[in-house]
Tab-separated table of C-alpha atoms in Angstrom:
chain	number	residue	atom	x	y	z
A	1	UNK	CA	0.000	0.000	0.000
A	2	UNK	CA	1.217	3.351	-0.674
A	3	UNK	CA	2.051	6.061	1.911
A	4	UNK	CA	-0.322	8.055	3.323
A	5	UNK	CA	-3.464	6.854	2.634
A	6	UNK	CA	-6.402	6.009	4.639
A	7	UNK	CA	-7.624	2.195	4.925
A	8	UNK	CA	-11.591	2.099	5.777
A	9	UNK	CA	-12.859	2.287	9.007
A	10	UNK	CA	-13.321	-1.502	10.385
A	11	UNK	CA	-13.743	-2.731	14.090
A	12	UNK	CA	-10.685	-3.668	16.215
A	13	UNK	CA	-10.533	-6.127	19.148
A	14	UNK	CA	-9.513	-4.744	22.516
A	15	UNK	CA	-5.940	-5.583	22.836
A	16	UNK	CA	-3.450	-4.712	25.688
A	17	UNK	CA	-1.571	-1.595	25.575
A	18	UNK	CA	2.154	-1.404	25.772
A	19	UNK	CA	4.284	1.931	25.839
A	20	UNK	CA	7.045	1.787	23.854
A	21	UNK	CA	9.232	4.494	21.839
A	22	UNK	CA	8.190	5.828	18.841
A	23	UNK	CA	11.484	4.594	17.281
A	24	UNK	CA	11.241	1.293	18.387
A	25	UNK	CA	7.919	0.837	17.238
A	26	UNK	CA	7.384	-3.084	17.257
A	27	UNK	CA	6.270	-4.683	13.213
A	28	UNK	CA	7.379	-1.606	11.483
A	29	UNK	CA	8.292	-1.692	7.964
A	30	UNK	CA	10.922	-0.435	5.596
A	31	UNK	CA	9.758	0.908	2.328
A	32	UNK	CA	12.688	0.830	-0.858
A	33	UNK	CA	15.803	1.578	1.057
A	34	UNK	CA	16.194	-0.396	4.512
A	35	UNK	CA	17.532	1.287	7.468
A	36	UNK	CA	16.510	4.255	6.298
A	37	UNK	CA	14.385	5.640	9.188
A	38	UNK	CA	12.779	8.549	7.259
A	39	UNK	CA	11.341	6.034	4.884
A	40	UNK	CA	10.013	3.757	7.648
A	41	UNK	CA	6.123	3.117	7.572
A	42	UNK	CA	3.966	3.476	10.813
A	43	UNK	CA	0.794	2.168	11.340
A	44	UNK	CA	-1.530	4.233	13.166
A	45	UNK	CA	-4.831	4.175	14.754
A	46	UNK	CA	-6.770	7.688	15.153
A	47	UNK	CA	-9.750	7.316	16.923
A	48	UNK	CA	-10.672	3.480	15.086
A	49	UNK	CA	-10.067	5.071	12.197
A	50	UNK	CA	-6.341	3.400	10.526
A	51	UNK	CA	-3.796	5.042	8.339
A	52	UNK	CA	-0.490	4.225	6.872
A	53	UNK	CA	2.469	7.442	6.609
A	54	UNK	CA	6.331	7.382	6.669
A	55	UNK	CA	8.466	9.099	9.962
A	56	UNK	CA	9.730	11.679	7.031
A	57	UNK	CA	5.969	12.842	6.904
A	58	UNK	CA	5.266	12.962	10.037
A	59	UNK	CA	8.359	14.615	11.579
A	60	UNK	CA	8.497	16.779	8.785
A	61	UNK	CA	7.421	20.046	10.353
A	62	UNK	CA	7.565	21.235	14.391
A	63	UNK	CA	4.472	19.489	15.944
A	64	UNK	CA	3.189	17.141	18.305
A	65	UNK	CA	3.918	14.300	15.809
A	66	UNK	CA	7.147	15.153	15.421
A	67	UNK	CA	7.516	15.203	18.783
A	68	UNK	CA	5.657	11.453	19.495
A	69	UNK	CA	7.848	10.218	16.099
A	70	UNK	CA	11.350	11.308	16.925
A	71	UNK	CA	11.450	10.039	20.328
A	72	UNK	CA	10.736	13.178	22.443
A	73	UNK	CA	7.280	11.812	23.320
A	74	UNK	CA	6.300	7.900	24.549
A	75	UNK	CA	3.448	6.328	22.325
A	76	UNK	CA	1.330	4.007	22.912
A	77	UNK	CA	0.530	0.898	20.480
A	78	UNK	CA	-1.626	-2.466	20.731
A	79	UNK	CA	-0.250	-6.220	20.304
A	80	UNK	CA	-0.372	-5.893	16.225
A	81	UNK	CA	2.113	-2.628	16.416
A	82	UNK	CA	-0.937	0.209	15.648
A	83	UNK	CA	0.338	3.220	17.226
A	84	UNK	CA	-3.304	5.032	19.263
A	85	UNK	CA	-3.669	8.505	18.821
A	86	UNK	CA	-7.043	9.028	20.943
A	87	UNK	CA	-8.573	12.033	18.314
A	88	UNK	CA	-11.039	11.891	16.206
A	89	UNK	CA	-10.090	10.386	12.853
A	90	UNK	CA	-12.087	12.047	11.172
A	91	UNK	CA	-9.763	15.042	9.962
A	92	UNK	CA	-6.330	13.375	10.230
A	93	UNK	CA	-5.964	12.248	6.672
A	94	UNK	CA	-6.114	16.224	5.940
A	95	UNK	CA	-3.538	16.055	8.632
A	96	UNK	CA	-1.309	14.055	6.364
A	97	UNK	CA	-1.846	15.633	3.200
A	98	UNK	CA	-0.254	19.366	4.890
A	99	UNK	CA	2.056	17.586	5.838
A	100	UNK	CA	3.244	16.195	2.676
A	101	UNK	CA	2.282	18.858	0.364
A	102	UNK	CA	2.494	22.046	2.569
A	103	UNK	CA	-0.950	22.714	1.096
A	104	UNK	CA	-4.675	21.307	1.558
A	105	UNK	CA	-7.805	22.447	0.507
A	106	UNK	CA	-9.988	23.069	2.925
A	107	UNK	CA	-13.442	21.708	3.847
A	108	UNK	CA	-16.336	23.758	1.704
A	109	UNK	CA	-18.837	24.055	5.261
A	110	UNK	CA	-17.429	26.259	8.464
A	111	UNK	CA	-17.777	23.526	10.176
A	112	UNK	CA	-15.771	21.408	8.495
A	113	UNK	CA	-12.823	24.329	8.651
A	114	UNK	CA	-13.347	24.621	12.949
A	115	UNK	CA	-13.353	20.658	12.790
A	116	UNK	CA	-10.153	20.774	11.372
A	117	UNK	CA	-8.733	23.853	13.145
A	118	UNK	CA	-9.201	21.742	16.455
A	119	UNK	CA	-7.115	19.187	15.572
A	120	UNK	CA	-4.521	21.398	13.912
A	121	UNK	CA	-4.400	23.059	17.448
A	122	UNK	CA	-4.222	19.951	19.094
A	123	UNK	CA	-1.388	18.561	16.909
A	124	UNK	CA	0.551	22.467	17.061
A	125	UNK	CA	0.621	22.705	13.391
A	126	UNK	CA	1.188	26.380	13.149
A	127	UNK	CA	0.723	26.426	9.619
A	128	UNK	CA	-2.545	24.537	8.772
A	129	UNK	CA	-3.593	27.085	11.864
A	130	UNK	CA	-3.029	29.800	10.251
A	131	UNK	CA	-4.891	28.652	6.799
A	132	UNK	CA	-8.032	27.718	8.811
A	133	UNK	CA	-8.023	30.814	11.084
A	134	UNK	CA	-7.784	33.188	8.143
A	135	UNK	CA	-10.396	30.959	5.956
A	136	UNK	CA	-12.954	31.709	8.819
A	137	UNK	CA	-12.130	35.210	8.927
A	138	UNK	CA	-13.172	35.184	5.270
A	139	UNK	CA	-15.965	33.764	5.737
A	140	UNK	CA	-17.643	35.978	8.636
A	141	UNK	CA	-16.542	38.719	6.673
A	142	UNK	CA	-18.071	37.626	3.347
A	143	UNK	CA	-21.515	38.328	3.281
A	144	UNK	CA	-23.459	35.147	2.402
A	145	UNK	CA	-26.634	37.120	0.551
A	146	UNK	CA	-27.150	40.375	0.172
A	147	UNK	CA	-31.231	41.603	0.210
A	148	UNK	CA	-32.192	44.825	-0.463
A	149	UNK	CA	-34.485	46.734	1.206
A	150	UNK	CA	-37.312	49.112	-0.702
A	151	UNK	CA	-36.900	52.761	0.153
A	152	UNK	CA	-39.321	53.772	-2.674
A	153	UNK	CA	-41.377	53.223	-5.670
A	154	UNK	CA	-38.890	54.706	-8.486
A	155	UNK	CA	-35.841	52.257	-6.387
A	156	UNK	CA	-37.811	49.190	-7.139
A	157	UNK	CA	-38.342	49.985	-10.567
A	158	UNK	CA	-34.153	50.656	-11.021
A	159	UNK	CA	-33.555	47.486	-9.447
A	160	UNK	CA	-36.046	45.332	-11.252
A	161	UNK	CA	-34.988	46.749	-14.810
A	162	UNK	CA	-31.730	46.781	-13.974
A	163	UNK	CA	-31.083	42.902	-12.973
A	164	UNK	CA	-30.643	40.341	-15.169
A	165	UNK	CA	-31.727	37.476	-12.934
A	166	UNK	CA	-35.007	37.026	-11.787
A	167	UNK	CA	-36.803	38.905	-8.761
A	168	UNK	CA	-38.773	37.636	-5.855
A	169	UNK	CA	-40.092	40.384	-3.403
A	170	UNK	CA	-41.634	39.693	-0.225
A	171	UNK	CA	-44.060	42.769	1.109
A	172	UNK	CA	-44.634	42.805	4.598
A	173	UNK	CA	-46.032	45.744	6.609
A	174	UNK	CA	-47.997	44.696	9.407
A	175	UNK	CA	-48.735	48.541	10.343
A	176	UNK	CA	-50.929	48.574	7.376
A	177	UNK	CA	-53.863	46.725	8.739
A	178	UNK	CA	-57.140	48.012	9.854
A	179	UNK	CA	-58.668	45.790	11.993
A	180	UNK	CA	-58.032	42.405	14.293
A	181	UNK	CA	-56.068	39.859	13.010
A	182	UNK	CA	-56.952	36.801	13.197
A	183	UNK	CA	-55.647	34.114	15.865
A	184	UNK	CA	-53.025	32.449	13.337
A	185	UNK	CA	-51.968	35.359	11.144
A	186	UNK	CA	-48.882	36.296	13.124
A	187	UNK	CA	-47.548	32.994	13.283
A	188	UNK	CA	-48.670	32.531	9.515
A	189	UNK	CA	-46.945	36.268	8.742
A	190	UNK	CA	-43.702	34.786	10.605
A	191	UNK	CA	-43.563	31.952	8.259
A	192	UNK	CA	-43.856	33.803	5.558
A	193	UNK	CA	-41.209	35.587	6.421
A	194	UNK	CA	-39.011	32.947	7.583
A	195	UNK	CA	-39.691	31.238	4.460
A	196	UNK	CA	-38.785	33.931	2.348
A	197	UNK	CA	-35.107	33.887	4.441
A	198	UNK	CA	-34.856	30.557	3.544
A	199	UNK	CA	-34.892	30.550	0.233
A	200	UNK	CA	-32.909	33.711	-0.388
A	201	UNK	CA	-29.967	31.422	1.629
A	202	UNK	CA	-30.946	28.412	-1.353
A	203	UNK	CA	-30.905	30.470	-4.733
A	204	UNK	CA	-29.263	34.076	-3.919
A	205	UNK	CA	-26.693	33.456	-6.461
A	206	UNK	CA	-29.761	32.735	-9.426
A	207	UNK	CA	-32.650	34.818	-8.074
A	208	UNK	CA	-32.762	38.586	-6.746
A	209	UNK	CA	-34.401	38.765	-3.447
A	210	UNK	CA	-35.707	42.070	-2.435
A	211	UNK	CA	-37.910	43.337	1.085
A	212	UNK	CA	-40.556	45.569	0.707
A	213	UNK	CA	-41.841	47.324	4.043
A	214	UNK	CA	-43.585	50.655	2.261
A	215	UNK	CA	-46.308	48.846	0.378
A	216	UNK	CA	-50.142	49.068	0.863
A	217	UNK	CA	-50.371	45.082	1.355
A	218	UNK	CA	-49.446	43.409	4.882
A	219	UNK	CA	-48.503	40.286	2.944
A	220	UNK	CA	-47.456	39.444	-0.395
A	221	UNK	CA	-44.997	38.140	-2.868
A	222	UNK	CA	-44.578	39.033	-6.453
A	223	UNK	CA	-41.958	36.987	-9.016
A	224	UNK	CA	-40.159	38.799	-11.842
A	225	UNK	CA	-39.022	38.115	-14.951
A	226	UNK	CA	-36.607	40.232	-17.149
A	227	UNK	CA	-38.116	42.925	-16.269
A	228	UNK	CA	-41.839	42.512	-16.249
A	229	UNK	CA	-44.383	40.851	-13.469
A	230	UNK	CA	-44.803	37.370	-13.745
A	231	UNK	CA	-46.975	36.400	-10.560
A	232	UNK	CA	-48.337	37.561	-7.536
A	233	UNK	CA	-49.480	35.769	-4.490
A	234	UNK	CA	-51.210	37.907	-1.744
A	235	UNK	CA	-51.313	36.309	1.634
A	236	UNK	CA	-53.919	38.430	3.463
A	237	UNK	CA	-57.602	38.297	2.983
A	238	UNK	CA	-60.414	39.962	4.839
A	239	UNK	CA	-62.922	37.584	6.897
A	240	UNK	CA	-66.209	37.841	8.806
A	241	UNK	CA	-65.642	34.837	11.325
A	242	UNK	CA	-67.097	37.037	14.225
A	243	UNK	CA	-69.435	40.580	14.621
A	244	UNK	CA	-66.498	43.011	13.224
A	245	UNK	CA	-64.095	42.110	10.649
A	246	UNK	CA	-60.869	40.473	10.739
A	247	UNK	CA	-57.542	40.068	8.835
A	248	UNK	CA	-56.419	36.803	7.966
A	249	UNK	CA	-52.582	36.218	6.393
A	250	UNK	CA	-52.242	32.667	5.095
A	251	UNK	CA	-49.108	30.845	4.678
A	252	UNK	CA	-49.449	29.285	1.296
A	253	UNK	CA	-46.220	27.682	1.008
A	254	UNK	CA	-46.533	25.317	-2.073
A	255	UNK	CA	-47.513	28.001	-4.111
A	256	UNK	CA	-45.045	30.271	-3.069
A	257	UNK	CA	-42.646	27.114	-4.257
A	258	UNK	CA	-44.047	27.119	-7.123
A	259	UNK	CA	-43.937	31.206	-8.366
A	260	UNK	CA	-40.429	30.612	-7.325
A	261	UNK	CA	-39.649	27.533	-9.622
A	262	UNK	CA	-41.667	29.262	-12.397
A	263	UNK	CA	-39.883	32.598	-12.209
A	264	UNK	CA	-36.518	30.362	-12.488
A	265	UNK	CA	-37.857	29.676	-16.348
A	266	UNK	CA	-36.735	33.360	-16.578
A	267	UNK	CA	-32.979	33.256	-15.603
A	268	UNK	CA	-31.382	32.982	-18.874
A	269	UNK	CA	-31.938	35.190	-21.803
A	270	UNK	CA	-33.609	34.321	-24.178
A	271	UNK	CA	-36.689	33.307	-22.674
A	272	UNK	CA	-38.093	29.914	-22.346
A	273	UNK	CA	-38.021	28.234	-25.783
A	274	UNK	CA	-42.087	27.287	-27.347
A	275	UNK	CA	-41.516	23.865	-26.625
A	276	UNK	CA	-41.598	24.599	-22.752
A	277	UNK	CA	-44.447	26.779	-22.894
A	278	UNK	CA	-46.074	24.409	-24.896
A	279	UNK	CA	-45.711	21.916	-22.267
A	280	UNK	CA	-46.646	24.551	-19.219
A	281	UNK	CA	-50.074	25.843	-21.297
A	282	UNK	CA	-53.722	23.827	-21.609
A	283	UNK	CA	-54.371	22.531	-24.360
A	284	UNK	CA	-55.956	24.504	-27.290
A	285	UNK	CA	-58.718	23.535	-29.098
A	286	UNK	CA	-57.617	22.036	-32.419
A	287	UNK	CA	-57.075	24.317	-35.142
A	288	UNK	CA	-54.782	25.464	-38.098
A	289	UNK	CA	-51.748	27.744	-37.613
A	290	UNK	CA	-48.806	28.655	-39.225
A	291	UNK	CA	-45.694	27.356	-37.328
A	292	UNK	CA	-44.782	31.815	-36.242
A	293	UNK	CA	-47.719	32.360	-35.658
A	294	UNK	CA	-48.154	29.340	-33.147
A	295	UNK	CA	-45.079	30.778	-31.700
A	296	UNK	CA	-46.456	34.401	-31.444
A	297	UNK	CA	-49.474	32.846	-29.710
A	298	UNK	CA	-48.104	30.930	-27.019
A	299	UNK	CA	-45.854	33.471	-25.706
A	300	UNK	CA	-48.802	35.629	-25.541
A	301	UNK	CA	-50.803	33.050	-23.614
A	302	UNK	CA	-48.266	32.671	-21.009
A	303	UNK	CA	-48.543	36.395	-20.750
A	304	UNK	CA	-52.202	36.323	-19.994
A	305	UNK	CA	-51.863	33.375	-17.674
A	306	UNK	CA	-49.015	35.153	-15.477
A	307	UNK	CA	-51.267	38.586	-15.566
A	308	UNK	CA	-54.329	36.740	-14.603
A	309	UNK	CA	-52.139	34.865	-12.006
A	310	UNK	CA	-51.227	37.681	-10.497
A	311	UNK	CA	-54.601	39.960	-10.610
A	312	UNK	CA	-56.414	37.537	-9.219
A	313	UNK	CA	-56.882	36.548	-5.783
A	314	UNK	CA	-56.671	32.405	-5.101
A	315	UNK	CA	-59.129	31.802	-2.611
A	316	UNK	CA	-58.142	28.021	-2.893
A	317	UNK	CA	-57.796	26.123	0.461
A	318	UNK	CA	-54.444	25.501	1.313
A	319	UNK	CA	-53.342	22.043	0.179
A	320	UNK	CA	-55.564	22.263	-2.702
């Protein structure tokens, strides 16, 4: 097997432990040249999890391991000549790719980079410290998405005609109601906004998200597509479940989904192709048309569907 490299995770039996020095380290092998120490493989067991590396790669810079691998510091090993190291396996193969290549890429998630900054501490590894350290300080500085908030009417339109992706906006302004709400609407205004968070975090990088909190509505989304209104959903309705009336904001979550989805359609110039909207329209009655005009004809139908999507209020019940 060749240096360095991980062996899959399998259960060991409980074995007696015996100290002995790192350079004495009992079934060792010789790789190439023998009596070369430097070349000398080491078995080792991190946390259940085994891996083979050299004494060159592991004393190669000033750490812990070179301390435990150049005598400095007693090891421990079981009857079959495993050297324990009681950490977490997880991250030490990373561990032995700095060492051998002064370099590593890092884990994508944060928590993959403090996972590994841990055990770089723990090992004094000043180097794969520093990359971790000043990869998280990237990070927190980096803004993950970026929303912008409506100031004004002529501000939306800039931003809207200026974007090239597609827009979702999300108008909430709970100061705009006239009477009681009803005994779910905050909760149901909460989700709406929560889910509106949610999936500016999931498509930020395709989709403009903007916040609205100027707006004559308490509740409601609208989806945009280069540069014109594709769909609106409006969340608030006005009920007569007692003597006075109330307002009601619903949470209608699929359908929110589903503006978003659509509006994707949207992201890449030039818009979708007749073939899709052929597949997203009803079916016509049967009659004769020239192949432009057909095409003429179903763009405009989508535009009617989207206007009368958005003009019109769905009183559906949710689920429906």
């Amino acid at each position: 097997m060749s240096g360095e490299s991980c062996l899959h995770q399998h259960p060991l039996q409980a074995a007696p432990i015996v100290e002995v020095s790192a350079v004495a380290c009992p079934k060792s092998k010789t790789c190439g040249q023998h009596g070369t120490v430097g070349n000398k493989y080491v078995r080792l067991n991190v946390g259940g999890v085994l891996y083979y590396s050299t004494v060159q790669v592991l004393t190669r810079q000033d750490s812990l391991l070179k301390s435990m691998f150049s005598g400095k510091t007693e090891v421990f090993t079981d009857k079959e000549g495993w050297i324990l190291i009681d950490r977490c396996g997880k991250h030490f193969g990373s561990i032995l790719g700095y060492l051998r290549d002064g370099s590593l890429t890092l884990p994508k998630s944060r928590q993959g980079i403090m996972e590994l900054l841990a055990e770089a501490k723990y090992y004094h590894i000043q180097g794969l410290m520093d990359l971790c350290q000043h990869a998280l300080q990237d990070n927190h500085q980096k803004a993950l998405c970026v929303i912008p908030v409506i100031t004004s009417p002529k501000e939306e339109e800039r931003l809207i005609q200026g974007c090239t992706r597609p827009v979702v906006k999300l108008l909430y302004n709970r100061g705009n109601n006239k009477y009681s709400y009803t005994s779910n609407s905050d909760d149901n205004l909460l989700k709406n906004i929560e889910l509106f968070e949610k999936l500016s975090l999931s498509y930020n990088g395709r989709v403009l998200f903007m916040k609205d909190v100027i707006g004559d509505e308490i509740c409601c989304w609208s989806f945009y597509g280069q540069g014109r209104k594709l769909a609106e959903v409006c969340c608030t309705s006005i009920v007569y479940a007692t003597e006075k009336k109330q307002t009601k904001v619903e949470f209608p979550e699929a359908r929110i989904y589903e503006e978003t989805l659509n509006a994707l359609l949207y992201e890449t110039l030039p818009v979708p192709d007749n073939s899709l909207l052929e597949a997203t329209r009803r079916r016509a009655h049967c009659c004769s048309h020239s192949e432009e005009d057909e095409g003429v004809e179903l763009r405009e139908r989508v535009r009617r569907i989207h206007i009368k999507r958005y003009s019109t209020y769905d009183d559906r019940p949710l689920g429906h």
